[in-house]
Coordinates of C-alpha atoms and ligand atoms in Angstrom, one line a residue:
M92 CA 4.7 32.8 -13.4
R93 CA 6.0 30.1 -11.2
T94 CA 8.8 27.8 -12.4
L95 CA 9.0 24.3 -10.8
I96 CA 12.4 23.3 -9.5
K97 CA 12.9 20.6 -12.0
Q98 CA 12.3 23.0 -14.8
T99 CA 15.1 25.4 -13.7
V100 CA 17.7 23.3 -15.6
E101 CA 16.1 24.4 -18.8
K102 CA 16.2 28.1 -17.9
I103 CA 19.9 28.8 -17.6
G104 CA 20.5 32.6 -17.7
E105 CA 16.8 33.4 -17.3
S106 CA 15.1 35.2 -14.4
V107 CA 12.5 32.9 -12.7
V108 CA 10.2 32.7 -9.7
V109 CA 10.2 29.6 -7.6
N110 CA 8.1 28.6 -4.7
G111 CA 8.8 26.1 -2.0
W112 CA 9.9 25.3 1.6
I113 CA 13.3 26.0 3.2
H114 CA 14.8 22.5 3.4
A115 CA 18.2 23.6 4.7
R116 CA 20.1 26.8 5.3
R117 CA 23.9 27.2 5.4
D118 CA 25.6 30.5 6.1
H119 CA 29.0 30.8 4.5
G120 CA 30.5 34.1 5.6
K121 CA 29.2 36.7 3.2
L122 CA 26.8 34.3 1.4
I123 CA 23.7 32.5 2.6
F124 CA 22.9 29.2 0.9
V125 CA 19.5 27.7 1.0
D126 CA 18.1 24.4 -0.3
L127 CA 14.6 25.0 -1.5
R128 CA 12.2 22.1 -1.8
D129 CA 9.0 21.9 -4.0
R130 CA 7.0 18.9 -5.1
T131 CA 9.5 18.3 -7.9
G132 CA 12.8 18.3 -5.9
L133 CA 15.5 20.5 -4.4
L134 CA 17.3 23.6 -5.7
Q135 CA 20.3 25.4 -4.3
V136 CA 19.7 29.2 -3.9
V137 CA 22.4 31.7 -3.0
F138 CA 21.8 35.0 -1.4
N139 CA 24.6 37.4 -2.1
P140 CA 24.5 40.9 -0.6
Q141 CA 26.3 42.2 -3.7
V142 CA 23.5 41.0 -5.9
S143 CA 20.6 42.1 -3.6
Q144 CA 21.2 43.5 -0.1
E145 CA 17.4 43.4 0.6
A146 CA 17.0 39.7 -0.4
Y147 CA 20.1 38.9 1.7
D148 CA 18.8 40.7 4.7
S149 CA 15.4 38.8 4.5
A150 CA 17.3 35.6 4.1
T151 CA 18.9 36.0 7.5
Q152 CA 15.5 35.4 9.0
L153 CA 14.9 32.1 7.2
R154 CA 14.4 28.9 9.1
G155 CA 13.5 25.4 8.3
E156 CA 10.1 24.8 6.6
Y157 CA 9.4 28.5 6.0
A158 CA 7.3 28.7 2.8
V159 CA 8.7 31.2 0.4
E160 CA 8.7 32.7 -3.0
I161 CA 12.1 33.5 -4.5
E162 CA 12.9 35.4 -7.6
G163 CA 16.4 35.1 -9.1
K164 CA 18.6 34.2 -12.0
V165 CA 19.4 30.6 -13.0
N166 CA 23.1 30.1 -13.2
E167 CA 24.9 27.0 -14.6
R168 CA 27.1 25.4 -12.0
P169 CA 30.8 24.8 -12.8
E170 CA 31.5 21.1 -13.5
R171 CA 33.1 20.5 -10.1
L172 CA 30.1 21.8 -8.2
I173 CA 27.5 19.7 -10.0
N174 CA 25.4 17.8 -7.5
P175 CA 24.0 14.6 -9.2
K176 CA 21.9 13.8 -6.2
I177 CA 19.3 16.6 -6.8
V178 CA 17.0 17.2 -9.7
S179 CA 18.5 20.7 -10.4
G180 CA 22.1 19.7 -9.6
T181 CA 23.5 21.4 -12.7
V182 CA 22.2 24.9 -11.7
E183 CA 21.8 27.3 -8.8
L184 CA 19.6 30.2 -8.3
E185 CA 21.1 33.6 -7.5
A186 CA 18.3 35.3 -5.5
T187 CA 17.2 38.9 -6.3
K188 CA 14.0 38.9 -4.2
L189 CA 12.6 36.9 -1.3
T190 CA 9.0 36.9 -0.1
I191 CA 8.2 34.9 3.1
L192 CA 4.7 33.3 2.4
A193 CA 4.4 31.5 5.8
K194 CA 6.7 31.2 8.8
A195 CA 7.4 28.0 10.6
E196 CA 7.7 27.4 14.3
P197 CA 11.1 26.0 15.6
L198 CA 11.1 22.4 14.4
P199 CA 10.8 19.6 17.0
F200 CA 13.8 17.8 15.3
D201 CA 15.7 18.1 12.1
I202 CA 13.5 16.3 9.7
N203 CA 15.9 16.6 6.8
A204 CA 19.0 15.2 8.6
E205 CA 20.8 12.7 6.4
T206 CA 20.8 10.3 9.3
L207 CA 17.2 10.7 10.4
N208 CA 16.4 7.6 12.2
L209 CA 13.2 8.0 14.1
E210 CA 11.5 5.6 16.4
L211 CA 8.2 4.5 14.8
P212 CA 6.0 6.1 17.5
T213 CA 7.7 9.5 17.0
L214 CA 7.4 9.1 13.2
L215 CA 3.7 8.6 13.6
D216 CA 3.0 11.0 16.4
H217 CA 4.4 13.8 14.2
R218 CA 3.1 12.5 10.9
A219 CA 2.1 15.9 9.6
F220 CA 5.6 17.0 10.1
T221 CA 7.6 13.9 9.2
L222 CA 5.8 13.9 5.8
R223 CA 8.1 16.8 4.9
N224 CA 11.0 14.3 4.7
L225 CA 11.7 13.2 1.1
K226 CA 12.5 9.6 1.9
I227 CA 9.2 9.3 3.7
Q228 CA 7.4 11.0 0.8
A229 CA 8.9 8.4 -1.4
I230 CA 6.8 5.7 0.3
F231 CA 3.6 7.3 -0.7
K232 CA 4.7 8.0 -4.2
V233 CA 5.4 4.3 -4.6
Q234 CA 2.0 3.5 -3.0
A235 CA 0.2 5.8 -5.4
V236 CA 1.9 4.0 -8.3
I237 CA 0.9 0.6 -6.9
I238 CA -2.7 1.7 -6.8
D239 CA -2.7 3.4 -10.2
S240 CA -1.1 0.4 -11.8
F241 CA -3.7 -1.9 -10.3
R242 CA -6.4 0.2 -11.8
E243 CA -4.6 0.5 -15.2
F244 CA -4.1 -3.2 -15.4
M245 CA -7.6 -4.1 -14.5
K246 CA -9.0 -1.7 -17.0
S247 CA -6.6 -3.1 -19.7
Q248 CA -8.3 -6.5 -19.0
D249 CA -11.8 -5.0 -19.4
F250 CA -12.7 -4.9 -15.7
M251 CA -15.1 -2.2 -14.7
E252 CA -14.5 -0.2 -11.5
F253 CA -17.3 -0.1 -9.0
Q254 CA -17.9 1.5 -5.6
A255 CA -18.5 -0.9 -2.7
P256 CA -20.3 0.2 0.5
S257 CA -18.4 0.5 3.8
I258 CA -21.4 -0.3 6.0
A259 CA -23.0 -3.7 5.8
P260 CA -25.7 -5.7 7.6
A261 CA -23.5 -8.8 7.8
T262 CA -19.9 -9.8 7.9
A263 CA -18.4 -11.4 4.8
E264 CA -15.2 -13.0 6.1
G265 CA -16.6 -14.4 9.3
G266 CA -14.6 -14.4 12.5
A267 CA -14.6 -11.8 15.3
E268 CA -12.4 -9.3 13.5
V269 CA -15.2 -6.9 12.7
F270 CA -16.2 -3.4 13.9
E271 CA -19.8 -3.1 14.9
V272 CA -21.4 0.3 14.3
K273 CA -24.5 1.7 15.8
Y274 CA -26.6 2.4 12.8
F275 CA -29.5 4.5 14.2
D276 CA -31.5 1.9 16.1
H277 CA -29.8 -1.0 14.4
K278 CA -26.6 -3.0 14.4
A279 CA -24.4 -2.8 11.3
Y280 CA -20.7 -3.6 10.5
L281 CA -17.9 -1.9 8.8
T282 CA -17.0 -4.1 5.8
Q283 CA -14.1 -6.5 6.2
S284 CA -14.0 -6.9 2.5
P285 CA -16.2 -5.9 -0.5
Q286 CA -16.4 -9.7 -1.1
L287 CA -20.2 -10.2 -1.3
Y288 CA -20.7 -6.9 -3.2
K289 CA -18.0 -7.7 -5.8
Q290 CA -19.7 -11.0 -6.4
I291 CA -23.1 -9.4 -6.9
V292 CA -21.7 -6.8 -9.2
M293 CA -19.7 -9.4 -11.1
S294 CA -22.9 -11.4 -11.6
A295 CA -24.1 -8.5 -13.9
F296 CA -20.9 -7.0 -15.3
E297 CA -18.7 -10.1 -15.6
R298 CA -15.4 -8.4 -14.7
V299 CA -15.2 -5.8 -11.9
F300 CA -12.7 -4.3 -9.6
S301 CA -12.7 -1.9 -6.7
V302 CA -10.2 0.1 -4.6
N303 CA -11.8 0.2 -1.2
K304 CA -11.2 0.9 2.4
V305 CA -11.9 -2.3 4.5
F306 CA -11.8 -2.7 8.2
R307 CA -10.6 -5.4 10.4
A308 CA -10.8 -5.4 14.2
E309 CA -7.4 -7.0 14.6
P310 CA -7.0 -7.5 18.3
S311 CA -3.3 -8.1 18.1
V312 CA -0.5 -5.7 17.4
T313 CA 1.9 -7.1 14.7
T314 CA 4.2 -5.5 12.1
R315 CA 1.8 -6.5 9.3
H316 CA -1.7 -6.0 10.5
L317 CA -3.8 -2.8 10.4
T318 CA -7.4 -2.1 11.3
E319 CA -8.0 0.0 8.2
I320 CA -6.7 -1.2 4.9
V321 CA -6.8 -0.3 1.2
S322 CA -8.0 -3.5 -0.5
L323 CA -7.5 -3.9 -4.3
D324 CA -10.3 -6.3 -5.2
A325 CA -11.1 -8.1 -8.5
E326 CA -13.8 -10.5 -9.5
M327 CA -14.4 -12.3 -12.8
G328 CA -17.0 -14.6 -14.3
F329 CA -16.9 -17.4 -16.9
I330 CA -13.7 -18.9 -15.6
K331 CA -12.6 -22.4 -16.5
S332 CA -10.9 -23.1 -13.1
W333 CA -9.3 -21.4 -10.1
E334 CA -6.1 -21.3 -12.2
D335 CA -7.6 -18.5 -14.3
I336 CA -7.8 -16.5 -11.1
R337 CA -4.2 -17.3 -10.3
D338 CA -3.1 -16.3 -13.7
M339 CA -4.9 -13.0 -13.6
A340 CA -3.5 -12.2 -10.1
E341 CA 0.0 -13.1 -11.3
Q342 CA -0.2 -10.8 -14.3
T343 CA -1.6 -8.0 -12.1
V344 CA 1.2 -8.2 -9.6
K345 CA 3.8 -8.5 -12.3
Y346 CA 2.4 -5.3 -14.0
I347 CA 2.4 -3.5 -10.7
L348 CA 6.1 -4.4 -10.0
Q349 CA 7.1 -3.5 -13.5
Q350 CA 5.4 -0.1 -13.2
V351 CA 7.0 0.6 -9.8
G352 CA 10.4 -0.3 -11.3
E353 CA 9.8 2.1 -14.2
K354 CA 8.2 5.0 -12.5
C355 CA 9.8 4.9 -9.0
A356 CA 13.5 4.4 -9.8
D357 CA 14.5 7.4 -7.7
E358 CA 12.3 6.3 -4.8
L359 CA 13.7 2.7 -4.9
K360 CA 17.2 4.1 -4.9
M361 CA 16.5 6.0 -1.7
Y362 CA 15.6 2.7 0.0
N363 CA 18.5 0.9 -1.6
I364 CA 16.4 -2.1 -2.4
S365 CA 15.7 -4.2 -5.4
L366 CA 12.2 -5.2 -6.5
P367 CA 11.0 -8.7 -5.7
Q368 CA 12.2 -11.2 -8.4
T369 CA 9.6 -12.8 -10.6
I370 CA 10.1 -15.7 -13.0
E371 CA 8.1 -16.7 -16.2
K372 CA 5.7 -18.9 -14.3
T373 CA 5.3 -18.2 -10.6
P374 CA 5.5 -21.5 -8.6
T375 CA 2.2 -22.8 -7.3
L376 CA 2.1 -25.4 -4.5
S377 CA -0.9 -26.9 -2.7
L378 CA -0.9 -26.3 1.1
R379 CA 0.0 -29.9 1.7
E380 CA 2.9 -29.7 -0.8
A381 CA 4.2 -26.6 0.9
Q382 CA 4.0 -28.2 4.3
E383 CA 5.9 -31.3 3.0
K384 CA 8.6 -29.1 1.6
I385 CA 9.0 -27.2 4.8
F386 CA 9.3 -30.6 6.5
Q387 CA 11.9 -31.8 4.0
V388 CA 14.0 -28.7 3.7
A389 CA 13.5 -26.6 6.8
K390 CA 13.1 -29.7 9.0
R391 CA 10.0 -28.4 10.7
D392 CA 6.9 -30.4 10.8
C393 CA 3.8 -28.3 10.1
R394 CA 2.1 -31.1 8.1
G395 CA -1.6 -31.4 8.9
E396 CA -1.9 -27.8 10.2
K397 CA -4.9 -25.9 8.8
D398 CA -2.9 -23.0 7.5
L399 CA 0.7 -21.6 7.2
N400 CA 1.8 -19.6 10.2
P401 CA 4.2 -16.6 9.8
E402 CA 7.2 -18.8 10.2
D403 CA 5.9 -21.3 7.7
E404 CA 5.3 -18.5 5.2
R405 CA 8.9 -17.2 5.7
D406 CA 10.3 -20.7 5.3
I407 CA 8.3 -21.6 2.1
C408 CA 9.2 -18.3 0.5
A409 CA 12.9 -18.8 1.3
I410 CA 12.9 -22.4 0.0
I411 CA 11.1 -21.4 -3.3
K412 CA 13.5 -18.4 -3.7
E413 CA 16.4 -20.8 -3.3
E414 CA 15.0 -23.4 -5.7
T415 CA 13.6 -21.2 -8.5
G416 CA 14.7 -17.6 -7.9
S417 CA 11.1 -16.4 -7.5
D418 CA 10.2 -14.1 -4.6
L419 CA 6.5 -14.9 -5.3
V420 CA 4.7 -18.2 -4.6
F421 CA 1.1 -19.2 -4.8
I422 CA -0.3 -21.6 -2.2
Y423 CA -3.7 -23.2 -2.9
G424 CA -6.1 -25.7 -1.4
Y425 CA -6.9 -24.8 2.2
P426 CA -9.1 -26.8 4.5
T427 CA -12.7 -26.0 3.4
K428 CA -13.9 -25.5 6.9
K429 CA -11.2 -23.0 7.8
K430 CA -12.2 -20.5 5.1
P431 CA -15.2 -18.4 4.5
F432 CA -18.5 -20.0 3.3
Y433 CA -18.2 -18.7 -0.3
V434 CA -14.9 -20.5 -1.2
Y435 CA -15.4 -23.3 -3.7
P436 CA -14.5 -26.8 -2.4
N437 CA -12.4 -29.0 -4.7
P438 CA -14.9 -31.5 -6.2
Q439 CA -12.3 -34.2 -6.2
D440 CA -11.3 -33.6 -2.6
P441 CA -14.1 -31.5 -0.9
E442 CA -12.2 -31.3 2.5
Y443 CA -9.9 -28.8 0.7
N444 CA -11.0 -25.8 -1.3
E445 CA -9.9 -23.9 -4.4
G446 CA -8.8 -20.9 -2.4
L447 CA -5.5 -19.3 -3.1
D448 CA -2.9 -17.0 -1.5
L449 CA 0.0 -15.3 -3.0
L450 CA 3.1 -14.9 -0.7
C451 CA 6.1 -12.7 -1.3
R452 CA 9.2 -12.6 0.8
G453 CA 7.5 -14.3 3.7
V454 CA 4.3 -12.2 3.8
E455 CA 0.8 -12.8 2.3
W456 CA 0.1 -10.2 -0.4
M457 CA -3.2 -11.6 -1.7
S458 CA -6.1 -14.0 -1.1
G459 CA -8.6 -15.2 -3.7
G460 CA -9.8 -18.2 -5.6
R461 CA -12.8 -19.8 -7.1
R462 CA -16.2 -19.2 -5.5
I463 CA -19.3 -21.4 -5.1
N464 CA -21.6 -20.3 -8.0
D465 CA -24.4 -22.9 -7.6
Y466 CA -27.3 -21.6 -5.5
Q467 CA -28.0 -25.0 -3.8
Q468 CA -24.4 -25.5 -2.9
L469 CA -24.1 -22.0 -1.6
M470 CA -27.2 -22.4 0.6
A471 CA -25.8 -25.6 2.0
H472 CA -22.7 -23.7 3.0
V473 CA -24.7 -20.8 4.4
E474 CA -26.4 -23.4 6.7
E475 CA -23.2 -25.2 7.6
W476 CA -21.4 -22.0 8.4
K477 CA -24.3 -20.9 10.5
M478 CA -24.8 -17.7 8.5
D479 CA -28.1 -15.9 8.8
P480 CA -29.5 -15.9 5.2
K481 CA -31.8 -13.0 6.0
K482 CA -28.7 -10.8 6.4
I483 CA -27.3 -11.7 3.0
T484 CA -30.5 -11.9 0.9
M485 CA -29.2 -9.5 -1.7
F486 CA -26.1 -11.6 -2.2
L487 CA -28.1 -14.8 -2.3
E488 CA -30.6 -13.4 -4.8
A489 CA -27.9 -12.9 -7.4
F490 CA -27.1 -16.6 -7.3
R491 CA -30.7 -17.6 -8.0
Y492 CA -30.4 -16.1 -11.5
G493 CA -27.6 -17.8 -13.3
V494 CA -24.1 -17.0 -12.0
P495 CA -21.4 -18.6 -14.1
P496 CA -18.2 -20.2 -12.6
E497 CA -16.4 -17.3 -11.1
G498 CA -13.7 -16.1 -8.7
G499 CA -11.5 -13.2 -7.7
F500 CA -8.8 -11.9 -5.5
A501 CA -7.8 -9.1 -3.2
L502 CA -4.4 -7.5 -2.7
G503 CA -3.5 -5.4 0.4
A504 CA -2.0 -2.1 -0.9
E505 CA -0.1 -1.5 2.4
R506 CA 1.4 -5.0 2.4
L507 CA 2.7 -4.5 -1.1
T508 CA 4.1 -1.1 -0.3
M509 CA 5.8 -2.4 2.9
Q510 CA 7.3 -5.4 1.2
I511 CA 8.5 -3.6 -2.0
L512 CA 10.3 -1.0 0.1
E513 CA 11.4 -3.6 2.7
L514 CA 9.9 -1.4 5.5
P515 CA 10.1 -3.1 8.9
N516 CA 6.6 -2.2 9.9
I517 CA 3.4 -1.9 7.9
R518 CA 2.5 1.3 9.7
E519 CA 5.2 3.1 7.8
A520 CA 3.3 2.3 4.7
V521 CA 0.2 4.1 5.8
L522 CA -0.3 7.9 6.0
F523 CA -2.5 7.7 9.0
P524 CA -2.4 4.1 10.3
R525 CA -5.1 2.7 12.5
D526 CA -4.4 -0.1 14.9
M527 CA -5.5 -1.2 18.3
E528 CA -3.4 1.5 19.9
R529 CA -3.7 4.4 17.6
I530 CA -6.2 6.6 15.8
D531 CA -3.8 9.5 14.9
E532 CA -2.9 9.8 18.5
R533 CA -1.9 7.0 20.8
L534 CA -5.1 5.8 22.4
S535 CA -3.5 4.9 25.7
Q536 CA -2.4 8.5 26.2
Q537 CA -5.7 9.8 25.1
S538 CA -7.7 7.5 27.4
S539 CA -5.4 8.3 30.4
E540 CA -5.9 12.0 29.7
D541 CA -9.7 11.5 29.2
N542 CA -9.9 9.6 32.5
G543 CA -7.5 12.0 34.2
Ligands
AMO264 P1 -8.0 -11.5 3.0 O1 -8.8 -11.5 4.3 O2 -6.9 -12.5 2.9 O3 -9.0 -11.9 1.8 O4 -7.5 -10.1 2.6 C1 -6.9 -9.8 1.4 C2 -5.5 -9.2 1.5 O5 -5.7 -8.0 2.3 C3 -4.5 -7.8 3.1 N1 -4.9 -7.7 4.5 C4 -4.4 -7.0 5.5 N2 -3.4 -6.1 5.4 C5 -3.1 -5.4 6.6 N3 -3.7 -5.6 7.7 C6 -4.7 -6.5 7.9 N4 -5.3 -6.7 9.0 C7 -5.1 -7.3 6.7 N5 -6.0 -8.2 6.4 C8 -5.9 -8.5 5.1 C9 -3.6 -8.9 2.8 C10 -4.5 -10.0 2.3 O6 -3.9 -10.9 1.5 N6 -12.4 -11.6 0.5 C11 -11.0 -12.1 0.5 C12 -10.4 -11.8 -0.9 C13 -10.9 -12.6 -2.0 O7 -11.1 -13.8 -1.8 O8 -11.1 -12.0 -3.1 C14 -10.3 -11.3 1.6 O9 -10.7 -10.4 2.2 O10 -2.7 -8.4 1.7

């Protein structure tokens, strides 16, 4: 029966069978040392010809990333040879039998080098191979915890998970950033957001959430935009005000951060980073207050602009961090006309809406807010925003039958992953990133080959 590497420490003196990949091999005169890697960590294995000549002879063939099965005896390491950096650092395996399960071709580069410092295109071109690196694997362990924690928290608050479609007859968020698909003889779109669907489902179930792929035809190449994103969406009815949405979003994000802190201590250590700091009550500023603060403190005048640009976002986050210690800040109240038709205008000041963003360390993590729930008001916006009501009849129908005050929010899973681990580029936070220039392979290369 297979023993996992992390279990070997409980099997001192016993004979075990382990499976894994050759992470590194070192020949020391008459002995061959191998670091074996499985999904639980690393184990040092020693091949000694005096213990098994046959195993030793086979070990001379081993190269990086061979998949193997090794039988051997778990020996306790003397105090001075304990390696606290690996999960099985108190033991070592003395091999008695080696079976090669799968050979590996010579590696394009040493993926497990301590100083591995790959250029992003190389990292992504060789994704299938670079995923063998433990530090790269850590990114996706953290991401899995982020997504699990979102689900856990939503469920703890009585939200029901639903499945949203990825093909829609109309765009929810407006703008040109949408992929058109040929749908038999018709035109359809990949969903930019499950927005309209989460509102419909909410109108029956009250509290709903989804974990969904969404698609944005982002025409620019930046360090924080992708064309395919995992969107963590929530929607809730019977709210008193947009602040209920803010508070739910705040608790959700704090839960995610706390879970990452608890469950990913080793991964965070590999990146040598600390989690974003939160405080009891995350600061909330209106857009105009934020612009005024940037003017006062950073001495840059963005007052009157319709949104915060990336520099404004960095500045306001830095100012709030300095003033309060919080890495998170909510900004609410955007110009009504600049946001999608469904966002609720502030009744006291209808030029501005009750839409909301959450920023962390200079990057937007979340958007949300209160929605229009009154049918007449919604229809007026549909007209004003020049939407075709026939394309959203299903959405509009919901609002003819009693939709309570409601709102919701969406977090970008890759943005959180990137920011938590302080990765310089969002593409590192995606297994198979899609952008203008890449679908697995670089499109420019592909098209020149196609044309060639
Ligand atoms: P928004 O368009 O702001 O809001 O998207 C929500 C969150 O998704 C992430 N995000 C992206 N991440 C990477 N690349 C992109 N191109 C990209 N676009 C968005 C961000 C962003 O905060 N329907 C509303 C949400 C709502 O009101 O509930 C919406 O889609 O983290």
